[in-house]
Amino acid sequence: MKTFGGPVLFLDRSDINTDEIIPAKYLTEMDKEALGPHLLEDLKLEGFSVNGSWRGSARVVVTRANFGCGSSREHAPWALEVNSITCVIAEGYARIFRQNMFNGGMLAVELAKTAIDELFAIAKNGAVSCSIDLDAKTFAFSWDGGSKAVPFTLAEFDEALVRAGGWVEFADVKY
Amino acid sequence: MGKTITEKIFEAHLRDVPFAGTNVLSIDVVMCHEITTPVAIVDLQRRGKDRVFDPLKIKAVIDHVTPAKDSQSAMQAKVMRAWAGRHRLPDFFDVGRNGVCHALFPEKGFIRPGYTVIMGDSHTCTHGAFGAFAAGVGTTDLEVGILKGVCAFRRPGSVRVNLNGNMRRGVYAKDAILTVINTLTVNGATDQVIEFRGDAVDAMSMEERMTLCNMAVEAGGTCGVCMPDAVTAGYLWPFIAGAYPSKKAAVDDFNKWHSDPDAVYARTVDIEVSAMEPSATFGYKPDQVRPVREMPDIKIDQVYIGSCTNGRISDLRAAAEIVKGTKLASGVRGIVVPATPLVYRQAMDEGLLAVFMEAGYCIANPTCGACLGMSTGVLAEGEVCASTTNRNFNGRMGRGGMVHLMSPATAAASGIRGKLTDPREVMR
Ligand code: SF4
């Protein structure tokens, strides 16, 4: 199973697409590691710096609705993975992106808009870190001067994929 | 309670329900291209599982960047080629026989009503035009599909979109789907199949239905689907003639997949197509759509006619009819990319390529090329393209470029004026 949790990167926009997460021109790469430096290279988001302090430190992304829309490229979750970002928390996802995350044993968790709004409000206080208890299905967010526990749910299948380390491992045993 | 076509296909293909809500389906066609497949191949090799579940059910093509543009794309093609060779895949299409997957595979008759289809490509939803469940997946799903012939899905609900009426002159299936996306929004059909119904859909050719279903994913849809009927049987007839005594028998058989009249939908949307106008996108999201005549001053640098959405012969005919006897506006580059070798050949035989060339267009070989900003017409920073493709994301056709999505007729008309142009203004 992968490890989860750490500093949070907040991306305050809906509909962030897979071309923004990893541009198509890098799709000729067959080595996942090579995608690393290009993560979020084409992201259109005010105040976001592609080489900001998040790079190298962020382990969790918190964002808005329809994250990962667009192409089916699993290069998008891979680009996150090779940057050690193994958990995304959003209001919602494009289906293929969400499935790709779980298929690779990573987390793509949905929270209600009100909960996401609250997290963005917390982010105004400065750096936020998130630890993840998969058994208790709880995120623990902490920041300078406060902390907050947020429960989440996972479909049984998605949890099984995370625990198995991914869909290839799961399917290989079963089918 | 009645069932939708999608529910019927799911039932007929259900292999396992490992957990409540998770449906593992057996897959009839696993389609592969060189962008998302090589990593799966390499991973299977690494795991010591370099096998394919059924070489007849795997269809493979090199289409996104072909012929190779650099050493890396050459290596992707090489990995595909070697894999197809070692597993003796009879349906592998390489340079000279290759074309854009979602145009090539239907043309070969690979998709049939009631089929389940996956591919490591989001526009796999195109094949729902045949009354199939066809879903884009990532590389891991593709890998398991290649190895085991199964794929897991949450059972999608269905959004029923009724397209009623007659489309006016200058209005095409592309305008219809842009209007649908504008209505549903970019995630309005997430985890849903978009079922296209209504007399306007019944009247559409298979090529038009493919254009419609192709962009279902731009509204978040898992698949687009049309009821398989006489039009479907007519298109597939060269491939199914041995299986049925008559076309009517095929149509009768296809009826078993039709959604029941009392099927339940998550949502039903009625759209009157007779009210539609030639439309195009603005901005970076495919649901940002407006009538072209409301965008009178958008200058363009390039016209791109091609892709799995609108690179078929009927698209080239529609564009050529407008281009005929005209010239591209000065300073505007025009690129036509027939989607498959057959389309190329037909366009040549019908004199369409000559029409484009006389107007100043470049004719490229069948490939995805500029649609995803990889070759054959990538935009420079600040450039604008009138394009028949399906995605206008920031950077899609090249960093800093702006893509306006539209029908082939609108793209052709825009090429003449050098700015977004309603095709009715230049139609004879
Ligand atoms: S033509 Fe464009 S949208 Fe279609 S498969 Fe190729 S890259 Fe994807």
Coordinates of C-alpha atoms and ligand atoms in Angstrom, one line a residue:
Chain A
M1 CA 0.0 0.0 0.0
K2 CA 1.2 3.5 -0.7
T3 CA 1.9 6.1 2.0
F4 CA -0.5 9.0 2.3
G5 CA -0.5 12.4 4.0
G6 CA 1.7 15.5 4.4
P7 CA 1.7 19.1 3.3
V8 CA -1.4 20.2 1.2
L9 CA -1.3 22.0 -2.1
F10 CA -4.5 24.0 -2.6
L11 CA -5.7 24.5 -6.2
D12 CA -8.7 26.9 -6.1
R13 CA -10.4 26.2 -9.4
S14 CA -12.9 23.7 -10.9
D15 CA -12.4 21.8 -14.1
I16 CA -8.7 21.4 -13.9
N17 CA -8.1 19.1 -16.9
T18 CA -5.5 16.5 -17.6
D19 CA -3.7 18.6 -20.2
E20 CA -3.1 21.1 -17.4
I21 CA -1.9 18.4 -15.0
I22 CA 0.5 17.0 -17.6
P23 CA 0.6 18.4 -21.2
A24 CA 0.2 16.1 -24.1
K25 CA 3.7 16.8 -25.4
Y26 CA 5.1 14.7 -22.6
L27 CA 3.0 11.7 -23.5
T28 CA 5.8 10.1 -25.6
E29 CA 7.5 9.5 -22.3
M30 CA 7.4 5.8 -21.2
D31 CA 9.3 6.5 -18.0
K32 CA 7.0 7.9 -15.3
E33 CA 9.8 9.7 -13.5
A34 CA 10.4 11.9 -16.5
L35 CA 6.9 13.4 -16.1
G36 CA 7.8 14.7 -12.6
P37 CA 9.1 18.2 -13.4
H38 CA 6.2 18.9 -15.8
L39 CA 3.4 18.4 -13.3
L40 CA 0.8 21.2 -13.5
E41 CA 3.1 23.0 -16.1
D42 CA 0.1 24.4 -18.1
L43 CA -2.2 25.1 -15.1
K44 CA -4.1 28.3 -15.6
L45 CA -4.7 29.5 -12.0
E46 CA -4.0 33.0 -10.6
G47 CA -1.3 33.0 -8.0
F48 CA -0.1 29.5 -8.8
S49 CA 3.6 29.2 -9.5
V50 CA 4.6 26.0 -11.3
N51 CA 7.9 26.0 -9.4
G52 CA 6.5 27.2 -6.1
S53 CA 7.5 25.9 -2.7
W54 CA 4.8 23.1 -3.1
R55 CA 7.1 21.3 -5.5
G56 CA 8.9 18.5 -3.7
S57 CA 7.0 19.0 -0.4
A58 CA 3.2 18.7 -1.2
R59 CA 1.7 15.2 -0.6
V60 CA -2.0 16.0 -0.8
V61 CA -4.0 18.2 -3.3
V62 CA -7.2 19.9 -2.3
T63 CA -9.2 21.3 -5.1
R64 CA -12.7 22.0 -6.4
A65 CA -15.1 20.2 -8.8
N66 CA -14.5 18.0 -11.9
F67 CA -10.8 17.6 -11.3
G68 CA -9.0 15.6 -13.9
C69 CA -11.5 16.1 -16.7
G70 CA -10.4 15.6 -20.3
S71 CA -8.2 12.9 -21.6
S72 CA -7.8 9.4 -20.2
R73 CA -4.1 9.7 -19.8
E74 CA -2.9 7.9 -16.6
H75 CA 0.1 10.1 -17.0
A76 CA -1.9 12.6 -14.9
P77 CA -2.0 10.4 -11.8
W78 CA 1.6 9.2 -12.5
A79 CA 2.8 12.8 -12.7
L80 CA 1.3 13.3 -9.2
E81 CA 2.7 10.0 -8.0
V82 CA 6.3 10.7 -9.0
N83 CA 6.0 13.9 -7.1
S84 CA 4.8 11.9 -4.0
I85 CA 1.3 13.3 -4.2
T86 CA -0.8 10.2 -3.6
C87 CA -4.1 11.8 -2.4
V88 CA -6.4 14.2 -4.0
I89 CA -9.4 15.7 -2.2
A90 CA -12.0 17.4 -4.3
E91 CA -15.7 18.1 -4.7
G92 CA -15.8 15.7 -7.7
Y93 CA -13.7 14.1 -10.4
A94 CA -14.0 13.1 -14.0
R95 CA -14.7 9.4 -14.0
I96 CA -11.6 8.2 -15.8
F97 CA -9.2 10.2 -13.6
R98 CA -10.9 9.0 -10.4
Q99 CA -10.7 5.4 -11.6
N100 CA -7.0 5.9 -12.6
M101 CA -6.1 7.1 -9.2
F102 CA -7.6 4.1 -7.4
N103 CA -6.3 1.7 -10.1
G104 CA -2.8 2.9 -9.2
G105 CA -3.6 2.4 -5.5
M106 CA -3.9 6.2 -4.8
L107 CA -6.7 8.1 -3.2
A108 CA -9.2 10.4 -5.0
V109 CA -11.6 11.3 -2.2
E110 CA -14.8 13.3 -2.6
L111 CA -16.0 15.8 0.0
A112 CA -19.1 18.0 0.0
K113 CA -18.7 21.5 -1.3
T114 CA -19.2 22.9 2.2
A115 CA -16.3 20.9 3.5
I116 CA -14.1 21.9 0.6
D117 CA -15.0 25.6 1.2
E118 CA -14.0 25.2 4.8
L119 CA -10.6 23.8 3.8
F120 CA -10.0 26.7 1.5
A121 CA -10.9 29.1 4.3
I122 CA -8.4 27.3 6.6
A123 CA -5.7 27.6 3.9
K124 CA -5.9 31.4 4.3
N125 CA -4.1 30.9 7.7
G126 CA -0.9 29.5 6.0
A127 CA 0.5 26.1 5.4
V128 CA -1.8 23.1 6.1
S129 CA -0.9 19.5 6.5
C130 CA -3.1 16.5 6.3
S131 CA -2.7 13.1 7.8
I132 CA -4.9 10.2 6.7
D133 CA -6.3 7.4 8.7
L134 CA -7.6 4.9 6.2
D135 CA -9.1 2.5 8.8
A136 CA -11.1 5.3 10.6
K137 CA -11.7 7.1 7.2
T138 CA -10.7 10.4 8.7
F139 CA -8.5 13.2 7.5
A140 CA -6.7 15.2 10.2
F141 CA -5.9 18.7 8.9
S142 CA -3.5 20.8 11.0
W143 CA -2.1 24.3 10.7
D144 CA -0.3 26.8 12.8
G145 CA -2.8 27.4 15.6
G146 CA -5.4 24.7 14.8
S147 CA -6.5 21.3 13.6
K148 CA -9.6 19.7 12.3
A149 CA -10.8 16.2 11.7
V150 CA -12.9 15.5 8.6
P151 CA -14.5 12.1 8.0
F152 CA -14.7 10.7 4.5
T153 CA -16.2 7.7 2.8
L154 CA -14.8 5.3 0.2
A155 CA -16.6 2.8 -2.0
E156 CA -15.6 -0.7 -0.9
F157 CA -14.1 -1.4 -4.3
D158 CA -12.0 1.7 -4.2
E159 CA -10.7 0.9 -0.7
A160 CA -9.9 -2.7 -1.8
L161 CA -7.8 -1.2 -4.7
V162 CA -5.9 1.1 -2.4
R163 CA -5.2 -1.8 0.0
A164 CA -4.2 -4.2 -2.8
G165 CA -1.9 -1.6 -4.2
G166 CA -3.9 -1.2 -7.4
W167 CA -6.2 -2.9 -10.0
V168 CA -3.6 -5.1 -11.7
E169 CA -2.8 -6.8 -8.4
F170 CA -6.4 -7.1 -7.5
A171 CA -7.6 -8.4 -10.9
D172 CA -4.7 -10.8 -11.2
V173 CA -5.7 -12.7 -8.1
K174 CA -9.4 -12.7 -9.0
Y175 CA -9.9 -13.1 -12.7
Chain B
M1 CA -39.5 -1.4 -14.6
G2 CA -37.9 -1.1 -18.0
K3 CA -34.2 -1.1 -18.8
T4 CA -31.9 1.2 -20.7
I5 CA -29.7 -0.1 -23.5
T6 CA -26.7 0.4 -21.1
E7 CA -28.4 -1.7 -18.4
K8 CA -29.1 -4.4 -20.9
I9 CA -25.5 -4.4 -22.1
F10 CA -24.2 -4.5 -18.5
E11 CA -26.4 -7.5 -17.7
A12 CA -25.3 -9.4 -20.7
H13 CA -21.6 -8.9 -19.9
L14 CA -21.6 -9.1 -16.1
R15 CA -18.7 -11.3 -15.0
D16 CA -18.6 -10.4 -11.3
V17 CA -19.8 -8.1 -8.6
P18 CA -16.9 -8.1 -6.2
F19 CA -18.6 -5.4 -4.1
A20 CA -22.0 -3.8 -4.1
G21 CA -22.1 -1.2 -6.9
T22 CA -19.0 -2.6 -8.8
N23 CA -19.7 -4.3 -12.0
V24 CA -16.8 -6.3 -13.6
L25 CA -17.8 -6.7 -17.3
S26 CA -16.3 -9.0 -19.9
I27 CA -15.1 -6.9 -22.8
D28 CA -15.7 -7.6 -26.5
V29 CA -13.1 -5.2 -27.9
V30 CA -10.0 -3.8 -26.3
M31 CA -8.6 -1.1 -28.5
C32 CA -5.0 0.1 -28.2
H33 CA -3.0 3.1 -29.5
E34 CA 0.6 4.0 -29.0
I35 CA 0.2 6.8 -26.5
T36 CA -1.4 4.8 -23.6
T37 CA -0.5 1.2 -24.5
P38 CA 3.3 1.0 -24.5
V39 CA 3.4 1.7 -20.7
A40 CA 0.9 -1.1 -20.2
I41 CA 3.0 -3.5 -22.4
V42 CA 6.2 -2.6 -20.5
D43 CA 4.4 -3.1 -17.2
L44 CA 3.1 -6.5 -18.2
Q45 CA 6.6 -7.5 -19.3
R46 CA 8.0 -6.3 -16.0
R47 CA 5.4 -8.5 -14.1
G48 CA 6.2 -11.5 -16.3
K49 CA 2.7 -11.4 -17.7
D50 CA 3.2 -10.4 -21.3
R51 CA 0.1 -12.2 -22.5
V52 CA -3.1 -11.1 -24.3
F53 CA -6.5 -12.5 -23.3
D54 CA -7.7 -13.0 -27.0
P55 CA -5.6 -11.7 -30.0
L56 CA -8.8 -11.5 -32.0
K57 CA -10.5 -9.1 -29.6
I58 CA -7.6 -6.7 -29.4
K59 CA -7.4 -4.0 -32.1
A60 CA -4.3 -1.9 -32.2
V61 CA -3.1 1.2 -34.1
I62 CA -0.4 3.7 -34.2
D63 CA -2.3 6.9 -34.8
H64 CA -1.5 9.8 -32.4
V65 CA 1.9 10.7 -33.8
T66 CA 2.5 8.9 -37.0
P67 CA 4.8 8.6 -38.9
A68 CA 7.0 9.1 -35.8
K69 CA 8.2 12.7 -35.2
D70 CA 11.1 12.0 -33.0
S71 CA 13.1 9.3 -31.2
Q72 CA 10.6 9.0 -28.4
S73 CA 7.5 8.6 -30.5
A74 CA 9.5 6.2 -32.7
M75 CA 10.2 4.1 -29.6
Q76 CA 6.5 4.1 -28.6
A77 CA 5.7 2.8 -32.1
K78 CA 8.4 0.2 -31.9
V79 CA 7.1 -1.1 -28.6
M80 CA 3.6 -1.4 -30.1
R81 CA 4.8 -3.0 -33.3
A82 CA 6.9 -5.6 -31.5
W83 CA 4.1 -6.4 -29.1
A84 CA 1.6 -6.8 -32.0
G85 CA 4.0 -9.0 -33.8
R86 CA 4.8 -11.3 -30.8
H87 CA 1.2 -11.9 -30.0
R88 CA 0.2 -12.2 -33.7
L89 CA -2.5 -9.5 -33.5
P90 CA -4.3 -9.7 -36.9
D91 CA -5.8 -6.3 -36.5
F92 CA -2.7 -4.1 -36.0
F93 CA -2.5 -0.9 -38.2
D94 CA 0.9 0.7 -38.9
V95 CA 2.1 3.4 -41.2
G96 CA 0.3 3.2 -44.6
R97 CA -2.7 1.5 -43.1
N98 CA -3.2 3.5 -40.0
G99 CA -5.7 6.3 -39.1
V100 CA -7.3 7.9 -36.2
C101 CA -8.6 5.1 -33.9
H102 CA -12.2 6.2 -33.5
A103 CA -12.6 6.6 -37.3
L104 CA -10.5 3.6 -38.4
F105 CA -12.0 0.9 -36.1
P106 CA -15.6 1.6 -37.0
E107 CA -14.7 1.6 -40.7
K108 CA -13.3 -1.9 -40.2
G109 CA -16.6 -3.1 -38.8
F110 CA -15.1 -3.9 -35.4
I111 CA -17.9 -2.4 -33.3
R112 CA -21.4 -4.1 -33.2
P113 CA -24.6 -3.3 -31.3
G114 CA -24.5 -4.6 -27.7
Y115 CA -20.7 -4.8 -27.5
T116 CA -18.6 -3.6 -24.6
V117 CA -15.5 -1.7 -25.7
I118 CA -12.6 -0.1 -23.8
M119 CA -9.6 1.9 -24.9
G120 CA -7.0 4.0 -23.2
D121 CA -8.6 7.0 -24.8
S122 CA -11.3 9.3 -23.5
H123 CA -13.1 9.6 -26.9
T124 CA -13.8 5.8 -26.9
C125 CA -17.4 7.0 -26.3
T126 CA -17.6 7.5 -30.1
H127 CA -18.4 3.8 -30.6
G128 CA -21.6 4.1 -28.6
A129 CA -23.0 5.4 -31.9
F130 CA -23.4 1.7 -32.8
G131 CA -25.5 0.9 -29.8
A132 CA -22.5 -0.3 -27.8
F133 CA -21.1 0.5 -24.3
A134 CA -17.8 2.0 -25.1
A135 CA -15.7 3.7 -22.4
G136 CA -12.4 5.4 -22.2
V137 CA -10.1 4.1 -19.5
G138 CA -6.6 4.6 -18.2
T139 CA -3.5 2.6 -18.8
T140 CA -4.1 0.3 -15.8
D141 CA -7.6 -0.6 -16.9
L142 CA -6.3 -1.1 -20.4
E143 CA -3.5 -3.4 -19.1
V144 CA -6.0 -5.6 -17.2
G145 CA -8.3 -5.6 -20.3
I146 CA -5.4 -6.8 -22.4
L147 CA -4.5 -9.5 -19.9
K148 CA -7.9 -10.6 -18.7
G149 CA -10.6 -9.2 -21.0
V150 CA -12.4 -7.6 -18.1
C151 CA -13.0 -4.1 -16.8
A152 CA -14.7 -2.7 -13.7
F153 CA -17.4 0.0 -13.7
R154 CA -19.8 1.6 -11.4
R155 CA -23.1 1.1 -13.0
P156 CA -23.7 4.4 -14.8
G157 CA -27.1 6.0 -14.9
S158 CA -28.3 7.4 -18.2
V159 CA -29.1 11.0 -19.3
R160 CA -31.6 11.0 -22.1
V161 CA -31.1 13.7 -24.6
N162 CA -33.9 14.0 -27.1
L163 CA -32.9 15.8 -30.3
N164 CA -36.1 16.7 -32.2
G165 CA -36.8 18.4 -35.4
N166 CA -34.9 19.1 -38.6
M167 CA -31.5 20.7 -38.7
R168 CA -31.4 23.8 -40.8
R169 CA -29.0 24.4 -43.6
G170 CA -25.5 25.0 -42.3
V171 CA -26.2 23.2 -39.1
Y172 CA -24.6 19.8 -38.5
A173 CA -24.2 17.1 -35.9
K174 CA -21.2 19.0 -34.5
D175 CA -23.4 22.0 -33.8
A176 CA -25.9 19.7 -32.1
I177 CA -23.3 18.1 -29.8
L178 CA -21.8 21.5 -28.9
T179 CA -25.3 22.7 -28.0
V180 CA -25.8 19.5 -25.9
I181 CA -22.5 20.1 -24.0
N182 CA -23.5 23.7 -23.5
T183 CA -26.8 22.5 -22.0
L184 CA -25.4 19.8 -19.8
T185 CA -22.1 21.6 -18.8
V186 CA -18.6 20.0 -18.7
N187 CA -19.5 17.7 -15.8
G188 CA -23.3 17.5 -16.2
A189 CA -23.1 13.8 -17.3
T190 CA -20.3 12.5 -15.1
D191 CA -20.8 8.8 -14.3
Q192 CA -23.7 8.8 -16.8
V193 CA -24.2 7.5 -20.3
I194 CA -25.7 10.1 -22.6
E195 CA -28.5 8.4 -24.6
F196 CA -29.2 10.3 -27.8
R197 CA -32.7 9.9 -29.0
G198 CA -35.3 11.7 -31.1
D199 CA -36.1 12.0 -34.8
A200 CA -33.1 14.1 -35.5
V201 CA -30.9 11.3 -34.3
D202 CA -32.9 8.7 -36.2
A203 CA -32.3 10.8 -39.3
M204 CA -28.5 11.0 -38.8
S205 CA -26.0 8.9 -40.7
M206 CA -23.5 6.7 -38.7
E207 CA -20.9 9.3 -39.3
E208 CA -23.0 12.0 -37.8
R209 CA -23.9 9.8 -34.9
M210 CA -20.2 9.2 -34.3
T211 CA -19.7 13.0 -34.2
L212 CA -22.4 13.2 -31.6
C213 CA -21.2 10.4 -29.4
N214 CA -17.6 11.4 -29.8
M215 CA -18.0 14.4 -27.5
A216 CA -20.2 12.8 -24.8
V217 CA -17.1 12.8 -22.6
E218 CA -16.8 16.6 -22.9
A219 CA -19.9 16.7 -20.8
G220 CA -18.3 14.1 -18.5
G221 CA -20.3 11.2 -20.0
T222 CA -18.9 7.7 -19.7
C223 CA -20.3 6.9 -23.1
G224 CA -22.7 8.3 -25.7
V225 CA -25.2 5.9 -27.2
C226 CA -27.7 5.7 -30.1
M227 CA -30.3 3.0 -30.7
P228 CA -29.0 0.5 -33.3
D229 CA -31.3 0.6 -36.3
A230 CA -31.5 0.3 -40.1
V231 CA -28.9 3.0 -40.5
T232 CA -26.5 0.9 -38.2
A233 CA -27.3 -2.3 -40.1
G234 CA -26.7 -0.5 -43.4
Y235 CA -23.3 0.7 -42.3
L236 CA -22.3 -2.7 -40.9
W237 CA -23.8 -4.7 -43.7
P238 CA -20.5 -5.6 -45.4
F239 CA -19.3 -7.1 -42.2
I240 CA -22.5 -8.8 -40.9
A241 CA -24.0 -10.0 -44.2
G242 CA -22.9 -13.6 -43.4
A243 CA -24.6 -13.5 -40.0
Y244 CA -28.1 -12.5 -41.0
P245 CA -30.3 -13.5 -43.9
S246 CA -31.4 -9.9 -44.5
K247 CA -30.8 -6.4 -43.3
K248 CA -34.3 -6.5 -41.8
A249 CA -33.3 -9.6 -39.7
A250 CA -30.3 -7.7 -38.4
V251 CA -32.5 -4.7 -37.5
D252 CA -34.9 -7.0 -35.7
D253 CA -32.0 -8.6 -33.8
F254 CA -30.6 -5.1 -32.9
N255 CA -34.0 -4.3 -31.3
K256 CA -33.1 -6.4 -28.3
W257 CA -30.7 -3.8 -27.2
H258 CA -33.1 -0.9 -27.4
S259 CA -34.0 1.0 -24.2
D260 CA -37.5 0.0 -23.0
P261 CA -40.1 2.7 -23.2
D262 CA -40.4 2.7 -19.4
A263 CA -36.7 2.8 -18.7
V264 CA -35.6 5.2 -16.0
Y265 CA -33.3 8.1 -16.6
A266 CA -31.4 10.3 -14.2
R267 CA -32.4 13.2 -16.3
T268 CA -34.1 13.9 -19.7
V269 CA -33.3 16.9 -21.8
D270 CA -35.3 18.0 -24.9
I271 CA -33.5 20.0 -27.5
E272 CA -35.2 21.4 -30.6
V273 CA -32.6 21.2 -33.4
S274 CA -34.5 23.3 -35.8
A275 CA -33.7 26.3 -33.6
M276 CA -30.0 25.6 -33.7
E277 CA -27.5 27.8 -35.4
P278 CA -23.9 27.2 -36.6
S279 CA -22.0 27.4 -33.3
A280 CA -18.5 27.4 -31.9
T281 CA -16.7 27.4 -28.6
F282 CA -15.0 30.3 -27.0
G283 CA -12.7 30.1 -24.0
Y284 CA -11.0 26.9 -22.7
K285 CA -14.0 24.8 -21.9
P286 CA -16.1 22.8 -24.4
D287 CA -19.3 24.0 -22.8
Q288 CA -18.6 27.6 -23.6
V289 CA -20.6 27.6 -26.8
R290 CA -22.2 30.4 -28.8
P291 CA -23.7 31.0 -32.2
V292 CA -20.9 32.0 -34.6
R293 CA -22.7 35.1 -35.7
E294 CA -22.4 36.4 -32.1
M295 CA -18.6 36.3 -32.4
P296 CA -18.0 38.5 -35.5
D297 CA -14.5 39.6 -34.8
I298 CA -12.4 36.6 -33.9
K299 CA -9.4 36.5 -36.3
I300 CA -7.8 33.1 -37.0
D301 CA -4.3 32.0 -37.9
Q302 CA -5.1 28.4 -38.8
V303 CA -8.0 26.2 -40.0
Y304 CA -7.7 22.5 -38.9
I305 CA -10.1 20.0 -40.5
G306 CA -9.7 16.5 -39.1
S307 CA -9.8 14.3 -36.0
C308 CA -12.0 11.6 -34.7
T309 CA -14.8 14.1 -34.4
N310 CA -14.9 15.5 -37.9
G311 CA -12.2 13.9 -40.1
R312 CA -14.5 11.5 -42.0
I313 CA -15.5 11.6 -45.6
S314 CA -18.8 13.4 -45.0
D315 CA -16.9 16.1 -43.1
L316 CA -14.5 16.6 -45.9
R317 CA -17.3 16.8 -48.4
A318 CA -19.1 19.4 -46.3
A319 CA -16.0 21.5 -46.0
A320 CA -14.9 21.1 -49.7
E321 CA -18.4 22.3 -50.8
I322 CA -17.7 25.6 -49.1
V323 CA -14.0 25.8 -50.0
K324 CA -14.6 25.0 -53.7
G325 CA -13.4 27.9 -55.9
T326 CA -12.3 30.0 -53.0
K327 CA -8.9 30.8 -51.4
L328 CA -7.7 30.8 -47.8
A329 CA -7.7 34.4 -46.5
S330 CA -4.2 35.8 -46.6
G331 CA -2.2 34.9 -43.6
V332 CA -4.4 31.9 -42.7
R333 CA -2.9 28.4 -42.9
G334 CA -5.2 25.5 -43.7
I335 CA -4.6 21.9 -42.8
V336 CA -6.8 19.0 -43.8
V337 CA -6.2 15.6 -42.1
P338 CA -8.3 12.8 -43.5
A339 CA -8.9 10.5 -40.6
T340 CA -8.1 7.3 -42.3
P341 CA -6.4 6.0 -45.4
L342 CA -9.8 5.1 -46.8
V343 CA -11.1 8.6 -46.2
Y344 CA -7.9 10.0 -47.8
R345 CA -8.4 7.8 -50.9
Q346 CA -12.1 8.6 -51.2
A347 CA -11.3 12.3 -50.9
M348 CA -8.7 12.0 -53.6
D349 CA -11.0 10.0 -55.9
E350 CA -13.8 12.5 -55.4
G351 CA -11.5 15.5 -56.2
L352 CA -11.9 16.9 -52.7
L353 CA -8.2 17.1 -52.1
A354 CA -7.7 19.1 -55.3
V355 CA -10.4 21.5 -54.0
F356 CA -8.5 22.0 -50.8
M357 CA -5.1 22.3 -52.4
E358 CA -6.3 24.9 -54.9
A359 CA -7.6 26.9 -52.0
G360 CA -4.1 26.7 -50.4
Y361 CA -4.7 24.0 -47.9
C362 CA -2.0 21.5 -46.9
I363 CA -3.2 17.9 -46.8
A364 CA -1.5 15.8 -44.1
N365 CA -1.5 12.1 -43.6
P366 CA -4.1 10.4 -41.3
T367 CA -3.0 11.1 -37.7
C368 CA -4.2 12.8 -34.5
G369 CA -1.4 15.3 -34.9
A370 CA -2.4 18.8 -33.9
C371 CA -5.7 17.7 -32.2
L372 CA -3.6 17.1 -29.1
G373 CA -0.8 19.4 -30.0
M374 CA 1.8 16.8 -30.9
S375 CA 2.5 17.4 -34.6
T376 CA 1.0 18.5 -38.0
G377 CA -0.1 22.0 -37.0
V378 CA 0.8 22.8 -33.4
L379 CA 0.0 26.5 -32.6
A380 CA 2.4 29.1 -31.4
E381 CA 1.7 31.3 -28.3
G382 CA -1.1 33.7 -29.1
E383 CA -2.3 31.9 -32.3
V384 CA -5.9 31.0 -32.9
C385 CA -7.3 28.0 -34.7
A386 CA -10.7 27.3 -36.2
S387 CA -10.8 23.6 -35.5
T388 CA -13.1 20.6 -36.1
T389 CA -11.6 18.8 -33.2
N390 CA -13.2 18.2 -29.8
R391 CA -11.1 19.9 -27.1
N392 CA -10.4 23.5 -26.6
F393 CA -8.4 23.2 -23.4
N394 CA -5.7 25.7 -22.6
G395 CA -2.6 24.5 -24.4
R396 CA -4.4 21.6 -26.1
M397 CA -3.1 22.4 -29.6
G398 CA 0.1 24.0 -28.4
R399 CA 1.0 26.2 -25.4
G400 CA -0.6 29.6 -25.5
G401 CA -2.8 28.7 -28.5
M402 CA -6.6 29.2 -28.6
V403 CA -8.8 26.6 -30.2
H404 CA -12.4 27.3 -31.3
L405 CA -14.3 24.1 -31.9
M406 CA -16.8 24.0 -34.8
S407 CA -18.2 22.0 -37.7
P408 CA -16.2 21.4 -40.8
A409 CA -18.4 23.9 -42.7
T410 CA -17.9 26.6 -40.2
A411 CA -14.1 26.0 -40.2
A412 CA -14.0 26.1 -44.0
A413 CA -16.1 29.3 -44.0
S414 CA -13.8 30.9 -41.4
G415 CA -10.8 30.0 -43.6
I416 CA -12.2 32.1 -46.4
R417 CA -12.8 35.2 -44.3
G418 CA -9.9 34.8 -42.0
K419 CA -12.2 35.1 -38.9
L420 CA -14.9 33.0 -37.4
T421 CA -17.7 32.9 -40.0
D422 CA -21.2 31.5 -40.1
P423 CA -21.1 29.1 -43.1
R424 CA -24.4 30.3 -44.3
E425 CA -22.8 33.6 -45.2
V426 CA -20.6 31.9 -47.8
M427 CA -22.8 29.0 -48.9
R428 CA -23.9 29.0 -52.4
Ligands
SF4_1 S1 -8.1 12.8 -33.0 FE1 -7.8 14.0 -31.1 S2 -9.4 13.5 -29.7 FE2 -9.4 12.0 -31.4 S3 -8.2 10.2 -30.6 FE3 -6.8 11.6 -31.7 S4 -6.0 13.0 -30.1 FE4 -7.8 12.0 -29.3

